[in-house]
């Protein structure tokens, strides 16, 4: 086949490499890690070799570790061009704890023979060529076992990407159909709003009462066939059959992390399908909120806009007054993807807690149990100056110990002012009960406002003041977070007093000897 629109074809591996070098150079941004001419040509040769054989709809991938000179691992992935390839690939690698040192992503015009052999790489940008994604990465060096795990994860991730992209229009049709079918006006408006580009739709499945599934689309026919475990589906059926549960759709978080676009827990929107009053099936939509949706003002988001008005009216806030504006600010700052799944009472409680902290930042905590008793959400506010990795890890341990549950996800939000908000998600599906919020709040205050001071105060009731301060300085910080959360400063002080007593007796014994 000749050149297209005057573009020069590169038909030999050497010429293909030269053409790819130019495409790689053109794809790089000014802030990218500098690439020497020799290094870029070597990378282009590696990608070209990987690209020599690939059929439409398949992936050509190569991973190898370089041991000469600078030790690193390099990856070449050749694929049909489609959305979400680069971010999904980078997320998959980072999720395995592998640092990415370089990423170059040219989209390249090519021709292939019927058997998938690479026959040409075009220079320039011909209008009628077939375009392929060619991703080149350099990472920290990994061993053979890690390479196998990495390749498996990348294959699964890219299969999810392909399935979601291929079924995109069908996913939209399913959400439109469910939006038209439900009676809840705000719920219907929410699905229409999400379908308009506010949700990256990734999967859909219909779950029948007998446990079978139909109409699997996107990731549900690829790497995520089961969005929820059987017990959670049964809880969802029961939830819709309760007379006092009129909210539709039911909005929850999955435990599965999205492999496509954003590495976050999947958002699920569940719509019942009924025969009379009996729920016979659940239509489940899976996706992740877009950045635009998360940043949208609450008055632009169906369901949230209604809640803002009802909470404001119930609390007699003037819309233009300080409290009314503070409520809108809190509802804007709190994560929409969580807030919209809460009950109105929980929304009000969390929002008003945050309102009280904006002008006077201080440590506070609020807990919310998600629908179906699957997740416990903990919102922790603290002054920005208190924020540190060690503090976050201590709070995490405090929550896990108090709830007897494992952490699934966390995020951090720091506003322009002096207030930071940590959000934790804990898995309580195994029946773990929500901890006593008042007690947990007290433990948080002790943790953040001065464990040593609290221990010193308790020691002051057991020994004289100067000795209490010295003992607290010497011993208090050695108590682990789990001990602090479970037993508190009083038990710690008693243990320190016992240690001191043992030391005194040891000194007396030495003198007697």
PDB file of C-alpha atoms in Angstrom, residues 106-380:
ATOM      1  CA  UNK A 106       2.457   8.537  20.944  1.00  0.00           C
ATOM      2  CA  UNK A 107      -0.672   7.704  18.957  1.00  0.00           C
ATOM      3  CA  UNK A 108       0.740   6.387  15.703  1.00  0.00           C
ATOM      4  CA  UNK A 109      -0.728   6.005  12.164  1.00  0.00           C
ATOM      5  CA  UNK A 110      -0.034   2.498  10.855  1.00  0.00           C
ATOM      6  CA  UNK A 111      -0.957  -0.154   8.320  1.00  0.00           C
ATOM      7  CA  UNK A 112      -1.036  -3.881   8.996  1.00  0.00           C
ATOM      8  CA  UNK A 113      -1.479  -6.945   6.821  1.00  0.00           C
ATOM      9  CA  UNK A 114      -4.481  -9.225   7.249  1.00  0.00           C
ATOM     10  CA  UNK A 115      -2.535 -11.472   9.629  1.00  0.00           C
ATOM     11  CA  UNK A 116      -1.628  -8.487  11.851  1.00  0.00           C
ATOM     12  CA  UNK A 117       1.949  -7.902  10.713  1.00  0.00           C
ATOM     13  CA  UNK A 118       3.077  -4.283  10.935  1.00  0.00           C
ATOM     14  CA  UNK A 119       3.718  -3.145   7.366  1.00  0.00           C
ATOM     15  CA  UNK A 120       3.990   0.630   7.724  1.00  0.00           C
ATOM     16  CA  UNK A 121       4.331   3.446  10.232  1.00  0.00           C
ATOM     17  CA  UNK A 122       3.422   6.763   8.660  1.00  0.00           C
ATOM     18  CA  UNK A 123       5.243   9.982   9.316  1.00  0.00           C
ATOM     19  CA  UNK A 124       3.010  12.982   9.836  1.00  0.00           C
ATOM     20  CA  UNK A 125      -0.742  12.705  10.471  1.00  0.00           C
ATOM     21  CA  UNK A 126      -2.598  11.168   7.508  1.00  0.00           C
ATOM     22  CA  UNK A 127      -6.375  11.535   7.743  1.00  0.00           C
ATOM     23  CA  UNK A 128      -7.285   8.010   6.647  1.00  0.00           C
ATOM     24  CA  UNK A 129      -4.690   5.912   8.491  1.00  0.00           C
ATOM     25  CA  UNK A 130      -5.467   3.502  11.313  1.00  0.00           C
ATOM     26  CA  UNK A 131      -4.188   4.899  14.598  1.00  0.00           C
ATOM     27  CA  UNK A 132      -2.673   2.780  17.337  1.00  0.00           C
ATOM     28  CA  UNK A 133      -1.720   3.591  20.906  1.00  0.00           C
ATOM     29  CA  UNK A 134       1.933   2.840  21.646  1.00  0.00           C
ATOM     30  CA  UNK A 135       2.821   3.293  25.308  1.00  0.00           C
ATOM     31  CA  UNK A 136       6.414   3.135  26.520  1.00  0.00           C
ATOM     32  CA  UNK A 137       7.210   3.129  30.242  1.00  0.00           C
ATOM     33  CA  UNK A 138      10.282   2.849  32.428  1.00  0.00           C
ATOM     34  CA  UNK A 139       9.805   1.825  36.052  1.00  0.00           C
ATOM     35  CA  UNK A 140      11.808   0.770  39.059  1.00  0.00           C
ATOM     36  CA  UNK A 141      13.332  -2.642  38.373  1.00  0.00           C
ATOM     37  CA  UNK A 142      11.138  -5.627  39.283  1.00  0.00           C
ATOM     38  CA  UNK A 143      11.957  -9.335  39.447  1.00  0.00           C
ATOM     39  CA  UNK A 144      10.478 -12.143  37.340  1.00  0.00           C
ATOM     40  CA  UNK A 145       7.629 -12.849  39.773  1.00  0.00           C
ATOM     41  CA  UNK A 146       6.665  -9.185  39.865  1.00  0.00           C
ATOM     42  CA  UNK A 147       6.824  -8.989  36.069  1.00  0.00           C
ATOM     43  CA  UNK A 148       4.329 -11.844  35.761  1.00  0.00           C
ATOM     44  CA  UNK A 149       1.986 -10.182  38.247  1.00  0.00           C
ATOM     45  CA  UNK A 150       2.374  -6.863  36.439  1.00  0.00           C
ATOM     46  CA  UNK A 151       1.575  -8.347  33.040  1.00  0.00           C
ATOM     47  CA  UNK A 152      -1.491 -10.122  34.425  1.00  0.00           C
ATOM     48  CA  UNK A 153      -2.764  -6.919  36.033  1.00  0.00           C
ATOM     49  CA  UNK A 154      -2.177  -4.886  32.868  1.00  0.00           C
ATOM     50  CA  UNK A 155      -3.959  -7.471  30.709  1.00  0.00           C
ATOM     51  CA  UNK A 156      -6.962  -7.459  33.072  1.00  0.00           C
ATOM     52  CA  UNK A 157      -7.003  -3.674  33.269  1.00  0.00           C
ATOM     53  CA  UNK A 158      -6.849  -3.170  29.512  1.00  0.00           C
ATOM     54  CA  UNK A 159      -9.574  -5.796  28.995  1.00  0.00           C
ATOM     55  CA  UNK A 160     -11.794  -3.742  31.332  1.00  0.00           C
ATOM     56  CA  UNK A 161     -10.958  -0.582  29.390  1.00  0.00           C
ATOM     57  CA  UNK A 162     -11.830  -2.212  26.069  1.00  0.00           C
ATOM     58  CA  UNK A 163     -15.110  -3.667  27.376  1.00  0.00           C
ATOM     59  CA  UNK A 164     -16.213  -0.338  28.870  1.00  0.00           C
ATOM     60  CA  UNK A 165     -15.363   1.597  25.701  1.00  0.00           C
ATOM     61  CA  UNK A 166     -16.991  -0.947  23.386  1.00  0.00           C
ATOM     62  CA  UNK A 167     -20.239  -0.995  25.405  1.00  0.00           C
ATOM     63  CA  UNK A 168     -20.377   2.750  26.065  1.00  0.00           C
ATOM     64  CA  UNK A 169     -23.509   3.441  24.006  1.00  0.00           C
ATOM     65  CA  UNK A 170     -25.308   0.404  25.452  1.00  0.00           C
ATOM     66  CA  UNK A 171     -24.463   1.545  28.979  1.00  0.00           C
ATOM     67  CA  UNK A 172     -25.969   4.942  28.213  1.00  0.00           C
ATOM     68  CA  UNK A 173     -29.126   3.343  26.816  1.00  0.00           C
ATOM     69  CA  UNK A 174     -29.594   1.239  29.951  1.00  0.00           C
ATOM     70  CA  UNK A 175     -29.264   4.259  32.240  1.00  0.00           C
ATOM     71  CA  UNK A 176     -31.701   6.285  30.129  1.00  0.00           C
ATOM     72  CA  UNK A 177     -34.208   3.433  30.271  1.00  0.00           C
ATOM     73  CA  UNK A 178     -33.966   3.173  34.063  1.00  0.00           C
ATOM     74  CA  UNK A 179     -34.251   6.952  34.434  1.00  0.00           C
ATOM     75  CA  UNK A 180     -37.505   6.860  32.472  1.00  0.00           C
ATOM     76  CA  UNK A 181     -38.884   3.889  34.403  1.00  0.00           C
ATOM     77  CA  UNK A 182     -38.621   5.061  38.024  1.00  0.00           C
ATOM     78  CA  UNK A 183     -41.267   7.173  39.778  1.00  0.00           C
ATOM     79  CA  UNK A 184     -38.889   9.200  41.979  1.00  0.00           C
ATOM     80  CA  UNK A 185     -38.546  12.536  40.142  1.00  0.00           C
ATOM     81  CA  UNK A 186     -35.233  13.499  41.734  1.00  0.00           C
ATOM     82  CA  UNK A 187     -33.864   9.981  41.332  1.00  0.00           C
ATOM     83  CA  UNK A 188     -34.829  10.010  37.669  1.00  0.00           C
ATOM     84  CA  UNK A 189     -33.235  13.433  37.250  1.00  0.00           C
ATOM     85  CA  UNK A 190     -30.051  12.163  38.913  1.00  0.00           C
ATOM     86  CA  UNK A 191     -29.678   9.278  36.458  1.00  0.00           C
ATOM     87  CA  UNK A 192     -30.275  11.645  33.550  1.00  0.00           C
ATOM     88  CA  UNK A 193     -27.691  14.065  34.966  1.00  0.00           C
ATOM     89  CA  UNK A 194     -25.125  11.295  35.437  1.00  0.00           C
ATOM     90  CA  UNK A 195     -25.774   9.963  31.934  1.00  0.00           C
ATOM     91  CA  UNK A 196     -25.175  13.426  30.483  1.00  0.00           C
ATOM     92  CA  UNK A 197     -21.426  13.068  31.123  1.00  0.00           C
ATOM     93  CA  UNK A 198     -21.195  13.336  34.904  1.00  0.00           C
ATOM     94  CA  UNK A 199     -20.486   9.625  35.386  1.00  0.00           C
ATOM     95  CA  UNK A 200     -17.837   7.569  33.634  1.00  0.00           C
ATOM     96  CA  UNK A 201     -20.087   4.585  32.993  1.00  0.00           C
ATOM     97  CA  UNK A 202     -18.150   1.339  33.177  1.00  0.00           C
ATOM     98  CA  UNK A 203     -20.579  -1.532  33.649  1.00  0.00           C
ATOM     99  CA  UNK A 204     -24.151  -2.734  33.990  1.00  0.00           C
ATOM    100  CA  UNK A 205     -25.820  -5.976  34.999  1.00  0.00           C
ATOM    101  CA  UNK A 206     -29.324  -7.170  35.880  1.00  0.00           C
ATOM    102  CA  UNK A 207     -29.407  -9.350  39.000  1.00  0.00           C
ATOM    103  CA  UNK A 208     -32.410 -11.688  39.262  1.00  0.00           C
ATOM    104  CA  UNK A 209     -33.938 -12.904  42.502  1.00  0.00           C
ATOM    105  CA  UNK A 210     -32.635 -16.440  41.945  1.00  0.00           C
ATOM    106  CA  UNK A 211     -29.049 -15.165  41.868  1.00  0.00           C
ATOM    107  CA  UNK A 212     -28.566 -15.335  38.110  1.00  0.00           C
ATOM    108  CA  UNK A 213     -27.419 -12.326  36.100  1.00  0.00           C
ATOM    109  CA  UNK A 214     -28.405 -10.968  32.697  1.00  0.00           C
ATOM    110  CA  UNK A 215     -27.359  -8.263  30.261  1.00  0.00           C
ATOM    111  CA  UNK A 216     -23.784  -7.934  31.510  1.00  0.00           C
ATOM    112  CA  UNK A 217     -22.109  -4.952  29.863  1.00  0.00           C
ATOM    113  CA  UNK A 218     -18.714  -3.274  30.141  1.00  0.00           C
ATOM    114  CA  UNK A 219     -16.564  -4.414  33.044  1.00  0.00           C
ATOM    115  CA  UNK A 220     -19.359  -6.753  34.187  1.00  0.00           C
ATOM    116  CA  UNK A 221     -18.647  -8.994  31.191  1.00  0.00           C
ATOM    117  CA  UNK A 222     -14.870  -8.607  31.550  1.00  0.00           C
ATOM    118  CA  UNK A 223     -12.900  -8.419  34.787  1.00  0.00           C
ATOM    119  CA  UNK A 224     -15.696  -7.605  37.286  1.00  0.00           C
ATOM    120  CA  UNK A 225     -18.532 -10.116  36.814  1.00  0.00           C
ATOM    121  CA  UNK A 226     -19.671  -9.784  40.465  1.00  0.00           C
ATOM    122  CA  UNK A 227     -20.113  -6.202  41.634  1.00  0.00           C
ATOM    123  CA  UNK A 228     -21.507  -7.320  45.011  1.00  0.00           C
ATOM    124  CA  UNK A 229     -21.467 -10.529  47.018  1.00  0.00           C
ATOM    125  CA  UNK A 230     -24.694 -12.537  47.275  1.00  0.00           C
ATOM    126  CA  UNK A 231     -25.500 -11.311  50.795  1.00  0.00           C
ATOM    127  CA  UNK A 232     -25.306  -7.670  49.696  1.00  0.00           C
ATOM    128  CA  UNK A 233     -27.653  -8.335  46.786  1.00  0.00           C
ATOM    129  CA  UNK A 234     -30.114  -9.973  49.199  1.00  0.00           C
ATOM    130  CA  UNK A 235     -29.920  -6.916  51.458  1.00  0.00           C
ATOM    131  CA  UNK A 236     -30.619  -4.703  48.451  1.00  0.00           C
ATOM    132  CA  UNK A 237     -33.727  -6.706  47.532  1.00  0.00           C
ATOM    133  CA  UNK A 238     -34.923  -6.474  51.141  1.00  0.00           C
ATOM    134  CA  UNK A 239     -34.157  -2.741  51.273  1.00  0.00           C
ATOM    135  CA  UNK A 240     -36.424  -1.976  48.319  1.00  0.00           C
ATOM    136  CA  UNK A 241     -39.229  -4.140  49.731  1.00  0.00           C
ATOM    137  CA  UNK A 242     -39.401  -2.166  52.984  1.00  0.00           C
ATOM    138  CA  UNK A 243     -42.368   0.176  52.975  1.00  0.00           C
ATOM    139  CA  UNK A 244     -40.368   3.135  54.325  1.00  0.00           C
ATOM    140  CA  UNK A 245     -37.602   2.958  51.704  1.00  0.00           C
ATOM    141  CA  UNK A 246     -38.755   5.043  48.771  1.00  0.00           C
ATOM    142  CA  UNK A 247     -35.384   6.349  47.583  1.00  0.00           C
ATOM    143  CA  UNK A 248     -34.525   5.273  44.062  1.00  0.00           C
ATOM    144  CA  UNK A 249     -31.849   4.654  42.993  1.00  0.00           C
ATOM    145  CA  UNK A 250     -30.081   3.076  45.939  1.00  0.00           C
ATOM    146  CA  UNK A 251     -26.540   4.502  45.848  1.00  0.00           C
ATOM    147  CA  UNK A 252     -23.652   2.603  47.429  1.00  0.00           C
ATOM    148  CA  UNK A 253     -19.930   2.019  47.053  1.00  0.00           C
ATOM    149  CA  UNK A 254     -18.564  -1.302  45.838  1.00  0.00           C
ATOM    150  CA  UNK A 255     -15.544  -2.899  47.446  1.00  0.00           C
ATOM    151  CA  UNK A 256     -14.084  -3.385  43.969  1.00  0.00           C
ATOM    152  CA  UNK A 257     -11.603  -0.720  42.907  1.00  0.00           C
ATOM    153  CA  UNK A 258     -12.121   0.648  39.410  1.00  0.00           C
ATOM    154  CA  UNK A 259      -9.375  -0.345  37.008  1.00  0.00           C
ATOM    155  CA  UNK A 260     -10.582   2.139  34.407  1.00  0.00           C
ATOM    156  CA  UNK A 261      -9.750   5.863  34.432  1.00  0.00           C
ATOM    157  CA  UNK A 262      -9.644   6.452  38.215  1.00  0.00           C
ATOM    158  CA  UNK A 263      -8.329   4.042  40.840  1.00  0.00           C
ATOM    159  CA  UNK A 264     -11.209   4.465  43.316  1.00  0.00           C
ATOM    160  CA  UNK A 265     -14.039   2.248  44.622  1.00  0.00           C
ATOM    161  CA  UNK A 266     -16.784   1.790  42.044  1.00  0.00           C
ATOM    162  CA  UNK A 267     -20.004   3.736  42.530  1.00  0.00           C
ATOM    163  CA  UNK A 268     -23.140   1.606  42.172  1.00  0.00           C
ATOM    164  CA  UNK A 269     -26.615   2.898  41.314  1.00  0.00           C
ATOM    165  CA  UNK A 270     -29.288   0.244  41.880  1.00  0.00           C
ATOM    166  CA  UNK A 271     -32.799   0.444  40.415  1.00  0.00           C
ATOM    167  CA  UNK A 272     -35.497  -2.141  41.301  1.00  0.00           C
ATOM    168  CA  UNK A 273     -37.533  -3.921  38.663  1.00  0.00           C
ATOM    169  CA  UNK A 274     -40.953  -4.929  39.971  1.00  0.00           C
ATOM    170  CA  UNK A 275     -43.864  -7.156  39.168  1.00  0.00           C
ATOM    171  CA  UNK A 276     -46.647  -5.606  41.180  1.00  0.00           C
ATOM    172  CA  UNK A 277     -45.217  -4.929  44.638  1.00  0.00           C
ATOM    173  CA  UNK A 278     -42.597  -7.668  44.405  1.00  0.00           C
ATOM    174  CA  UNK A 279     -39.043  -6.780  43.430  1.00  0.00           C
ATOM    175  CA  UNK A 280     -37.992  -9.375  40.854  1.00  0.00           C
ATOM    176  CA  UNK A 281     -34.658  -7.962  39.695  1.00  0.00           C
ATOM    177  CA  UNK A 282     -32.098  -5.241  40.318  1.00  0.00           C
ATOM    178  CA  UNK A 283     -30.628  -3.132  37.530  1.00  0.00           C
ATOM    179  CA  UNK A 284     -27.118  -2.188  38.656  1.00  0.00           C
ATOM    180  CA  UNK A 285     -25.059   0.569  37.028  1.00  0.00           C
ATOM    181  CA  UNK A 286     -21.337   0.825  37.862  1.00  0.00           C
ATOM    182  CA  UNK A 287     -19.044   3.772  37.224  1.00  0.00           C
ATOM    183  CA  UNK A 288     -17.021   6.579  38.768  1.00  0.00           C
ATOM    184  CA  UNK A 289     -18.007  10.208  39.149  1.00  0.00           C
ATOM    185  CA  UNK A 290     -16.241  12.615  36.837  1.00  0.00           C
ATOM    186  CA  UNK A 291     -14.186  15.488  38.218  1.00  0.00           C
ATOM    187  CA  UNK A 292     -16.815  17.921  36.934  1.00  0.00           C
ATOM    188  CA  UNK A 293     -19.556  16.073  38.825  1.00  0.00           C
ATOM    189  CA  UNK A 294     -17.588  16.021  42.077  1.00  0.00           C
ATOM    190  CA  UNK A 295     -16.913  19.760  41.780  1.00  0.00           C
ATOM    191  CA  UNK A 296     -20.475  20.708  40.811  1.00  0.00           C
ATOM    192  CA  UNK A 297     -22.335  23.014  43.224  1.00  0.00           C
ATOM    193  CA  UNK A 298     -24.893  21.021  45.241  1.00  0.00           C
ATOM    194  CA  UNK A 299     -27.750  23.042  43.744  1.00  0.00           C
ATOM    195  CA  UNK A 300     -26.799  21.606  40.351  1.00  0.00           C
ATOM    196  CA  UNK A 301     -26.940  17.987  41.549  1.00  0.00           C
ATOM    197  CA  UNK A 302     -30.342  16.260  41.676  1.00  0.00           C
ATOM    198  CA  UNK A 303     -31.213  14.927  45.150  1.00  0.00           C
ATOM    199  CA  UNK A 304     -28.521  17.114  46.776  1.00  0.00           C
ATOM    200  CA  UNK A 305     -30.268  20.296  45.641  1.00  0.00           C
ATOM    201  CA  UNK A 306     -33.495  19.149  47.280  1.00  0.00           C
ATOM    202  CA  UNK A 307     -31.718  18.233  50.497  1.00  0.00           C
ATOM    203  CA  UNK A 308     -30.008  21.607  50.779  1.00  0.00           C
ATOM    204  CA  UNK A 309     -33.385  23.346  50.636  1.00  0.00           C
ATOM    205  CA  UNK A 310     -35.068  20.996  53.112  1.00  0.00           C
ATOM    206  CA  UNK A 311     -32.223  21.160  55.650  1.00  0.00           C
ATOM    207  CA  UNK A 312     -32.081  24.950  55.373  1.00  0.00           C
ATOM    208  CA  UNK A 313     -35.841  25.260  55.883  1.00  0.00           C
ATOM    209  CA  UNK A 314     -35.886  22.807  58.792  1.00  0.00           C
ATOM    210  CA  UNK A 315     -33.101  24.714  60.585  1.00  0.00           C
ATOM    211  CA  UNK A 316     -34.604  28.115  59.693  1.00  0.00           C
ATOM    212  CA  UNK A 317     -31.450  29.308  57.956  1.00  0.00           C
ATOM    213  CA  UNK A 318     -31.693  32.447  55.860  1.00  0.00           C
ATOM    214  CA  UNK A 319     -30.509  31.561  52.346  1.00  0.00           C
ATOM    215  CA  UNK A 320     -28.472  34.771  52.129  1.00  0.00           C
ATOM    216  CA  UNK A 321     -27.316  34.740  55.747  1.00  0.00           C
ATOM    217  CA  UNK A 322     -24.125  33.392  57.259  1.00  0.00           C
ATOM    218  CA  UNK A 323     -25.628  30.041  58.290  1.00  0.00           C
ATOM    219  CA  UNK A 324     -27.325  29.507  54.923  1.00  0.00           C
ATOM    220  CA  UNK A 325     -24.102  30.182  53.046  1.00  0.00           C
ATOM    221  CA  UNK A 326     -22.121  28.000  55.461  1.00  0.00           C
ATOM    222  CA  UNK A 327     -24.530  25.111  54.824  1.00  0.00           C
ATOM    223  CA  UNK A 328     -24.071  25.394  51.060  1.00  0.00           C
ATOM    224  CA  UNK A 329     -20.299  25.613  51.546  1.00  0.00           C
ATOM    225  CA  UNK A 330     -20.275  22.453  53.674  1.00  0.00           C
ATOM    226  CA  UNK A 331     -22.446  20.559  51.180  1.00  0.00           C
ATOM    227  CA  UNK A 332     -20.129  21.725  48.389  1.00  0.00           C
ATOM    228  CA  UNK A 333     -16.962  20.635  50.193  1.00  0.00           C
ATOM    229  CA  UNK A 334     -18.205  17.242  51.373  1.00  0.00           C
ATOM    230  CA  UNK A 335     -17.728  14.512  48.720  1.00  0.00           C
ATOM    231  CA  UNK A 336     -20.842  14.364  46.538  1.00  0.00           C
ATOM    232  CA  UNK A 337     -20.333  10.684  45.724  1.00  0.00           C
ATOM    233  CA  UNK A 338     -20.724   9.837  49.427  1.00  0.00           C
ATOM    234  CA  UNK A 339     -23.188  12.477  50.539  1.00  0.00           C
ATOM    235  CA  UNK A 340     -25.766  11.536  47.922  1.00  0.00           C
ATOM    236  CA  UNK A 341     -25.966   7.971  49.242  1.00  0.00           C
ATOM    237  CA  UNK A 342     -26.566   9.051  52.863  1.00  0.00           C
ATOM    238  CA  UNK A 343     -29.941   9.542  54.481  1.00  0.00           C
ATOM    239  CA  UNK A 344     -31.080  13.144  54.803  1.00  0.00           C
ATOM    240  CA  UNK A 345     -30.558  12.966  58.576  1.00  0.00           C
ATOM    241  CA  UNK A 346     -26.944  11.870  58.160  1.00  0.00           C
ATOM    242  CA  UNK A 347     -26.367  14.590  55.555  1.00  0.00           C
ATOM    243  CA  UNK A 348     -27.630  17.204  57.984  1.00  0.00           C
ATOM    244  CA  UNK A 349     -25.546  15.880  60.874  1.00  0.00           C
ATOM    245  CA  UNK A 350     -22.283  15.769  58.918  1.00  0.00           C
ATOM    246  CA  UNK A 351     -22.863  19.115  57.193  1.00  0.00           C
ATOM    247  CA  UNK A 352     -23.736  20.986  60.390  1.00  0.00           C
ATOM    248  CA  UNK A 353     -20.721  19.462  62.157  1.00  0.00           C
ATOM    249  CA  UNK A 354     -18.492  20.840  59.432  1.00  0.00           C
ATOM    250  CA  UNK A 355     -20.253  24.221  59.539  1.00  0.00           C
ATOM    251  CA  UNK A 356     -19.239  24.621  63.170  1.00  0.00           C
ATOM    252  CA  UNK A 357     -15.572  24.054  62.319  1.00  0.00           C
ATOM    253  CA  UNK A 358     -14.991  26.409  59.399  1.00  0.00           C
ATOM    254  CA  UNK A 359     -14.535  29.525  61.530  1.00  0.00           C
ATOM    255  CA  UNK A 360     -12.883  27.713  64.448  1.00  0.00           C
ATOM    256  CA  UNK A 361     -10.929  24.660  63.217  1.00  0.00           C
ATOM    257  CA  UNK A 362     -10.508  21.949  65.839  1.00  0.00           C
ATOM    258  CA  UNK A 363     -10.502  18.147  65.954  1.00  0.00           C
ATOM    259  CA  UNK A 364     -13.957  16.590  65.377  1.00  0.00           C
ATOM    260  CA  UNK A 365     -15.330  13.313  64.108  1.00  0.00           C
ATOM    261  CA  UNK A 366     -18.568  12.075  62.518  1.00  0.00           C
ATOM    262  CA  UNK A 367     -19.530   8.503  61.636  1.00  0.00           C
ATOM    263  CA  UNK A 368     -22.065   7.407  59.028  1.00  0.00           C
ATOM    264  CA  UNK A 369     -23.143   3.837  58.346  1.00  0.00           C
ATOM    265  CA  UNK A 370     -23.872   3.329  54.652  1.00  0.00           C
ATOM    266  CA  UNK A 371     -27.045   1.651  53.356  1.00  0.00           C
ATOM    267  CA  UNK A 372     -27.092  -2.161  53.548  1.00  0.00           C
ATOM    268  CA  UNK A 373     -24.660  -2.040  56.519  1.00  0.00           C
ATOM    269  CA  UNK A 374     -21.689  -2.534  54.206  1.00  0.00           C
ATOM    270  CA  UNK A 375     -19.436   0.423  54.943  1.00  0.00           C
ATOM    271  CA  UNK A 376     -18.711   2.781  57.793  1.00  0.00           C
ATOM    272  CA  UNK A 377     -17.637   6.267  56.735  1.00  0.00           C
ATOM    273  CA  UNK A 378     -15.600   8.325  59.188  1.00  0.00           C
ATOM    274  CA  UNK A 379     -15.097  12.048  58.648  1.00  0.00           C
ATOM    275  CA  UNK A 380     -12.276  13.503  60.728  1.00  0.00           C
TER     276      UNK A 380
END
